[in-house]
mmCIF file of C-alpha atoms in Angstrom:
data_model
loop_
_atom_site.group_PDB
_atom_site.id
_atom_site.type_symbol
_atom_site.label_atom_id
_atom_site.label_comp_id
_atom_site.label_asym_id
_atom_site.label_seq_id
_atom_site.Cartn_x
_atom_site.Cartn_y
_atom_site.Cartn_z
ATOM 1 C CA UNK A 1065 25.155 4.112 20.624
ATOM 2 C CA UNK A 1066 21.514 5.159 20.280
ATOM 3 C CA UNK A 1067 18.883 2.883 21.819
ATOM 4 C CA UNK A 1068 16.000 4.717 20.190
ATOM 5 C CA UNK A 1069 13.589 2.486 18.330
ATOM 6 C CA UNK A 1070 13.573 2.775 14.519
ATOM 7 C CA UNK A 1071 10.935 5.108 13.113
ATOM 8 C CA UNK A 1072 8.596 3.515 10.573
ATOM 9 C CA UNK A 1073 6.375 5.693 8.388
ATOM 10 C CA UNK A 1074 3.216 4.041 7.077
ATOM 11 C CA UNK A 1075 1.050 5.491 4.328
ATOM 12 C CA UNK A 1076 -2.564 4.443 3.988
ATOM 13 C CA UNK A 1077 -2.494 3.854 7.729
ATOM 14 C CA UNK A 1078 -6.272 4.046 8.082
ATOM 15 C CA UNK A 1079 -6.836 1.767 5.098
ATOM 16 C CA UNK A 1080 -6.570 -1.977 4.577
ATOM 17 C CA UNK A 1081 -2.894 -2.502 3.727
ATOM 18 C CA UNK A 1082 -1.423 0.318 5.781
ATOM 19 C CA UNK A 1083 -3.729 -0.417 8.682
ATOM 20 C CA UNK A 1084 -2.572 -4.030 8.709
ATOM 21 C CA UNK A 1085 1.068 -2.912 8.742
ATOM 22 C CA UNK A 1086 0.451 -0.540 11.652
ATOM 23 C CA UNK A 1087 -1.313 -3.287 13.595
ATOM 24 C CA UNK A 1088 1.656 -5.634 13.151
ATOM 25 C CA UNK A 1089 4.160 -2.935 14.099
ATOM 26 C CA UNK A 1090 2.231 -2.146 17.276
ATOM 27 C CA UNK A 1091 2.163 -5.840 18.173
ATOM 28 C CA UNK A 1092 5.915 -6.155 17.598
ATOM 29 C CA UNK A 1093 6.637 -3.320 20.010
ATOM 30 C CA UNK A 1094 10.030 -2.640 18.422
ATOM 31 C CA UNK A 1095 9.263 0.502 16.436
ATOM 32 C CA UNK A 1096 8.102 4.075 16.628
ATOM 33 C CA UNK A 1097 5.251 4.466 14.179
ATOM 34 C CA UNK A 1098 4.244 7.520 12.160
ATOM 35 C CA UNK A 1099 0.911 7.023 10.425
ATOM 36 C CA UNK A 1100 0.252 9.215 7.395
ATOM 37 C CA UNK A 1101 -3.313 10.334 6.796
ATOM 38 C CA UNK A 1102 -5.067 13.254 5.163
ATOM 39 C CA UNK A 1103 -7.703 13.158 7.902
ATOM 40 C CA UNK A 1104 -6.160 13.037 11.390
ATOM 41 C CA UNK A 1105 -9.570 13.922 12.802
ATOM 42 C CA UNK A 1106 -11.097 10.645 11.574
ATOM 43 C CA UNK A 1107 -12.160 7.967 14.039
ATOM 44 C CA UNK A 1108 -9.588 5.560 12.595
ATOM 45 C CA UNK A 1109 -6.763 8.067 13.065
ATOM 46 C CA UNK A 1110 -7.868 8.875 16.604
ATOM 47 C CA UNK A 1111 -7.890 5.168 17.433
ATOM 48 C CA UNK A 1112 -4.278 4.893 16.248
ATOM 49 C CA UNK A 1113 -3.246 7.917 18.294
ATOM 50 C CA UNK A 1114 -4.816 6.328 21.366
ATOM 51 C CA UNK A 1115 -2.459 3.374 20.862
ATOM 52 C CA UNK A 1116 0.619 5.596 20.869
ATOM 53 C CA UNK A 1117 0.982 5.990 17.120
ATOM 54 C CA UNK A 1118 2.127 9.389 15.819
ATOM 55 C CA UNK A 1119 -0.635 10.497 13.466
ATOM 56 C CA UNK A 1120 0.830 12.766 10.794
ATOM 57 C CA UNK A 1121 -1.279 14.814 8.404
ATOM 58 C CA UNK A 1122 0.127 14.631 4.884
ATOM 59 C CA UNK A 1123 -1.012 14.351 1.284
ATOM 60 C CA UNK A 1124 1.047 11.948 -0.832
ATOM 61 C CA UNK A 1125 0.382 14.126 -3.873
ATOM 62 C CA UNK A 1126 2.362 17.022 -2.360
ATOM 63 C CA UNK A 1127 6.157 16.746 -2.263
ATOM 64 C CA UNK A 1128 6.661 18.993 0.768
ATOM 65 C CA UNK A 1129 4.153 16.928 2.740
ATOM 66 C CA UNK A 1130 5.964 13.732 1.807
ATOM 67 C CA UNK A 1131 9.338 15.214 2.727
ATOM 68 C CA UNK A 1132 8.078 16.230 6.166
ATOM 69 C CA UNK A 1133 6.446 12.850 6.686
ATOM 70 C CA UNK A 1134 9.621 10.916 5.817
ATOM 71 C CA UNK A 1135 11.963 13.235 7.694
ATOM 72 C CA UNK A 1136 13.893 11.299 10.319
ATOM 73 C CA UNK A 1137 12.403 7.961 9.295
ATOM 74 C CA UNK A 1138 14.392 4.748 9.068
ATOM 75 C CA UNK A 1139 11.786 2.658 7.265
ATOM 76 C CA UNK A 1140 8.673 3.429 5.219
ATOM 77 C CA UNK A 1141 5.791 1.348 3.935
ATOM 78 C CA UNK A 1142 4.222 3.099 0.953
ATOM 79 C CA UNK A 1143 0.989 2.218 -0.792
ATOM 80 C CA UNK A 1144 -0.719 4.449 -3.349
ATOM 81 C CA UNK A 1145 -4.379 4.049 -4.221
ATOM 82 C CA UNK A 1146 -5.247 3.974 -7.919
ATOM 83 C CA UNK A 1147 -8.921 4.452 -7.017
ATOM 84 C CA UNK A 1148 -8.436 7.429 -4.686
ATOM 85 C CA UNK A 1149 -10.060 10.763 -5.514
ATOM 86 C CA UNK A 1150 -6.629 12.447 -5.415
ATOM 87 C CA UNK A 1151 -5.525 10.315 -8.370
ATOM 88 C CA UNK A 1152 -8.619 10.649 -10.542
ATOM 89 C CA UNK A 1153 -9.099 11.374 -13.414
ATOM 90 C CA UNK A 1154 -5.551 10.640 -14.638
ATOM 91 C CA UNK A 1155 -5.194 7.421 -12.685
ATOM 92 C CA UNK A 1156 -2.156 5.761 -14.227
ATOM 93 C CA UNK A 1157 -0.148 8.926 -14.851
ATOM 94 C CA UNK A 1158 -0.915 10.448 -11.460
ATOM 95 C CA UNK A 1159 -0.226 7.282 -9.488
ATOM 96 C CA UNK A 1160 3.072 6.960 -11.350
ATOM 97 C CA UNK A 1161 3.922 10.605 -10.628
ATOM 98 C CA UNK A 1162 3.126 10.244 -6.953
ATOM 99 C CA UNK A 1163 5.050 6.998 -6.575
ATOM 100 C CA UNK A 1164 8.174 8.292 -8.309
ATOM 101 C CA UNK A 1165 8.071 11.530 -6.328
ATOM 102 C CA UNK A 1166 7.794 9.619 -3.049
ATOM 103 C CA UNK A 1167 10.717 7.418 -4.092
ATOM 104 C CA UNK A 1168 12.811 10.479 -4.935
ATOM 105 C CA UNK A 1169 12.060 11.964 -1.522
ATOM 106 C CA UNK A 1170 12.927 8.667 0.183
ATOM 107 C CA UNK A 1171 16.304 8.743 -1.545
ATOM 108 C CA UNK A 1172 16.784 12.428 -0.732
ATOM 109 C CA UNK A 1173 16.129 12.073 3.006
ATOM 110 C CA UNK A 1174 18.329 8.995 3.311
ATOM 111 C CA UNK A 1175 15.668 6.399 4.042
ATOM 112 C CA UNK A 1176 17.303 3.083 4.945
ATOM 113 C CA UNK A 1177 14.510 0.735 3.897
ATOM 114 C CA UNK A 1178 11.589 1.327 1.547
ATOM 115 C CA UNK A 1179 8.745 -1.169 1.380
ATOM 116 C CA UNK A 1180 6.566 -0.435 -1.626
ATOM 117 C CA UNK A 1181 3.221 -2.041 -2.410
ATOM 118 C CA UNK A 1182 3.530 -2.836 -6.095
ATOM 119 C CA UNK A 1183 1.811 -5.030 -8.674
ATOM 120 C CA UNK A 1184 3.218 -7.281 -11.421
ATOM 121 C CA UNK A 1185 4.071 -6.339 -14.978
ATOM 122 C CA UNK A 1186 1.190 -7.248 -17.286
ATOM 123 C CA UNK A 1187 2.307 -5.874 -20.660
ATOM 124 C CA UNK A 1188 5.917 -6.923 -21.255
ATOM 125 C CA UNK A 1189 7.261 -10.396 -21.877
ATOM 126 C CA UNK A 1190 4.465 -11.346 -24.220
ATOM 127 C CA UNK A 1191 1.802 -11.137 -21.527
ATOM 128 C CA UNK A 1192 -0.145 -8.145 -22.837
ATOM 129 C CA UNK A 1193 -2.815 -8.295 -20.146
ATOM 130 C CA UNK A 1194 -4.453 -4.881 -19.996
ATOM 131 C CA UNK A 1195 -4.907 -4.362 -16.252
ATOM 132 C CA UNK A 1196 -4.689 -0.592 -15.967
ATOM 133 C CA UNK A 1197 -4.541 -0.353 -12.182
ATOM 134 C CA UNK A 1198 -1.303 -2.378 -12.287
ATOM 135 C CA UNK A 1199 0.512 -0.037 -14.696
ATOM 136 C CA UNK A 1200 1.457 2.875 -12.464
ATOM 137 C CA UNK A 1201 2.620 0.761 -9.539
ATOM 138 C CA UNK A 1202 4.813 -1.441 -11.705
ATOM 139 C CA UNK A 1203 6.408 1.544 -13.444
ATOM 140 C CA UNK A 1204 7.201 3.022 -10.043
ATOM 141 C CA UNK A 1205 8.747 -0.276 -8.947
ATOM 142 C CA UNK A 1206 11.041 -0.272 -11.975
ATOM 143 C CA UNK A 1207 12.023 3.320 -11.206
ATOM 144 C CA UNK A 1208 12.750 2.579 -7.551
ATOM 145 C CA UNK A 1209 15.125 -0.183 -8.614
ATOM 146 C CA UNK A 1210 17.333 2.435 -10.299
ATOM 147 C CA UNK A 1211 17.671 4.776 -7.305
ATOM 148 C CA UNK A 1212 20.095 2.936 -5.060
ATOM 149 C CA UNK A 1213 18.032 3.123 -1.874
ATOM 150 C CA UNK A 1214 19.934 0.844 0.553
ATOM 151 C CA UNK A 1215 17.138 -1.668 1.131
ATOM 152 C CA UNK A 1216 13.982 -2.065 -0.936
ATOM 153 C CA UNK A 1217 11.152 -4.584 -0.660
ATOM 154 C CA UNK A 1218 8.281 -4.892 -3.120
ATOM 155 C CA UNK A 1219 5.054 -6.416 -1.847
ATOM 156 C CA UNK A 1220 2.441 -7.815 -4.219
ATOM 157 C CA UNK A 1221 -0.928 -8.043 -2.482
ATOM 158 C CA UNK A 1222 -3.358 -10.350 -4.269
ATOM 159 C CA UNK A 1223 -7.109 -9.994 -4.794
ATOM 160 C CA UNK A 1224 -8.854 -8.657 -1.698
ATOM 161 C CA UNK A 1225 -11.352 -11.097 -0.210
ATOM 162 C CA UNK A 1226 -13.358 -8.031 0.797
ATOM 163 C CA UNK A 1227 -13.949 -7.295 -2.904
ATOM 164 C CA UNK A 1228 -16.121 -10.381 -3.166
ATOM 165 C CA UNK A 1229 -19.679 -9.271 -2.742
ATOM 166 C CA UNK A 1230 -19.283 -5.601 -3.696
ATOM 167 C CA UNK A 1231 -17.652 -6.415 -7.061
ATOM 168 C CA UNK A 1232 -18.316 -10.110 -7.690
ATOM 169 C CA UNK A 1233 -21.837 -11.510 -7.208
ATOM 170 C CA UNK A 1234 -22.356 -14.188 -4.558
ATOM 171 C CA UNK A 1235 -24.913 -16.835 -5.476
ATOM 172 C CA UNK A 1236 -26.374 -18.846 -2.601
ATOM 173 C CA UNK A 1237 -27.382 -22.258 -3.923
ATOM 174 C CA UNK A 1238 -30.135 -24.623 -2.779
ATOM 175 C CA UNK A 1239 -27.610 -27.164 -1.475
ATOM 176 C CA UNK A 1240 -26.293 -24.657 1.068
ATOM 177 C CA UNK A 1241 -23.131 -23.748 -0.824
ATOM 178 C CA UNK A 1242 -22.237 -20.366 -2.275
ATOM 179 C CA UNK A 1243 -20.564 -19.443 -5.544
ATOM 180 C CA UNK A 1244 -18.553 -16.366 -6.440
ATOM 181 C CA UNK A 1245 -19.075 -15.279 -10.022
ATOM 182 C CA UNK A 1246 -15.894 -13.883 -11.586
ATOM 183 C CA UNK A 1247 -15.949 -12.768 -15.229
ATOM 184 C CA UNK A 1248 -13.283 -13.810 -17.732
ATOM 185 C CA UNK A 1249 -11.835 -16.583 -15.569
ATOM 186 C CA UNK A 1250 -11.700 -20.216 -16.701
ATOM 187 C CA UNK A 1251 -12.836 -23.044 -14.462
ATOM 188 C CA UNK A 1252 -9.261 -24.191 -13.839
ATOM 189 C CA UNK A 1253 -7.857 -20.706 -13.207
ATOM 190 C CA UNK A 1254 -6.217 -20.297 -9.807
ATOM 191 C CA UNK A 1255 -7.109 -16.976 -8.175
ATOM 192 C CA UNK A 1256 -4.934 -15.845 -5.271
ATOM 193 C CA UNK A 1257 -7.030 -14.211 -2.556
ATOM 194 C CA UNK A 1258 -6.002 -12.470 0.651
ATOM 195 C CA UNK A 1259 -7.504 -10.561 3.526
ATOM 196 C CA UNK A 1260 -5.492 -7.367 3.151
ATOM 197 C CA UNK A 1261 -6.481 -6.155 6.616
ATOM 198 C CA UNK A 1262 -4.874 -9.130 8.347
ATOM 199 C CA UNK A 1263 -2.397 -10.549 5.817
ATOM 200 C CA UNK A 1264 -0.354 -7.510 4.721
ATOM 201 C CA UNK A 1265 1.230 -6.563 8.037
ATOM 202 C CA UNK A 1266 2.702 -9.961 8.961
ATOM 203 C CA UNK A 1267 4.655 -9.980 5.688
#
């Protein structure tokens, strides 16, 4: 019986979600980790390599790259980035293409467990909320459910706390408190917020 640790492939390993997953895997000490990045020469990638992580150069838009990256893996955490330059200008269609292609490769190579960073449906069921950066991920999730991969987990990461400031104005008031200004939200609306860099991995 093999005593080799399971191999986990992590996409977006130098980003917020993937980086958080890698950090948690390192802390657990139970896995071999292969971190996917397009820029293995980056400082973030070098820092991972220094911690014993296998840094693997691959582009999620290219099937052969994905196949090589997932080869021999037991588990994979996959996140695609709607805002990435590789997905512009056809954001929804290209993110959907990439996600479905990655899922097909995962099935082809015999991946045992796929963890996919998805987002909720916003159009069906009478919702009809037009949140375009949700579309591609949710369509990929529905597709993955049809493939018969042995184990699949879908992770919904909420609003990044780090987006406050760059995207939502912060108003410092005279009484020492601060307000975040969010458009199109009612006063009684509950907004789920997370720190993707620390909260994703422990999931």
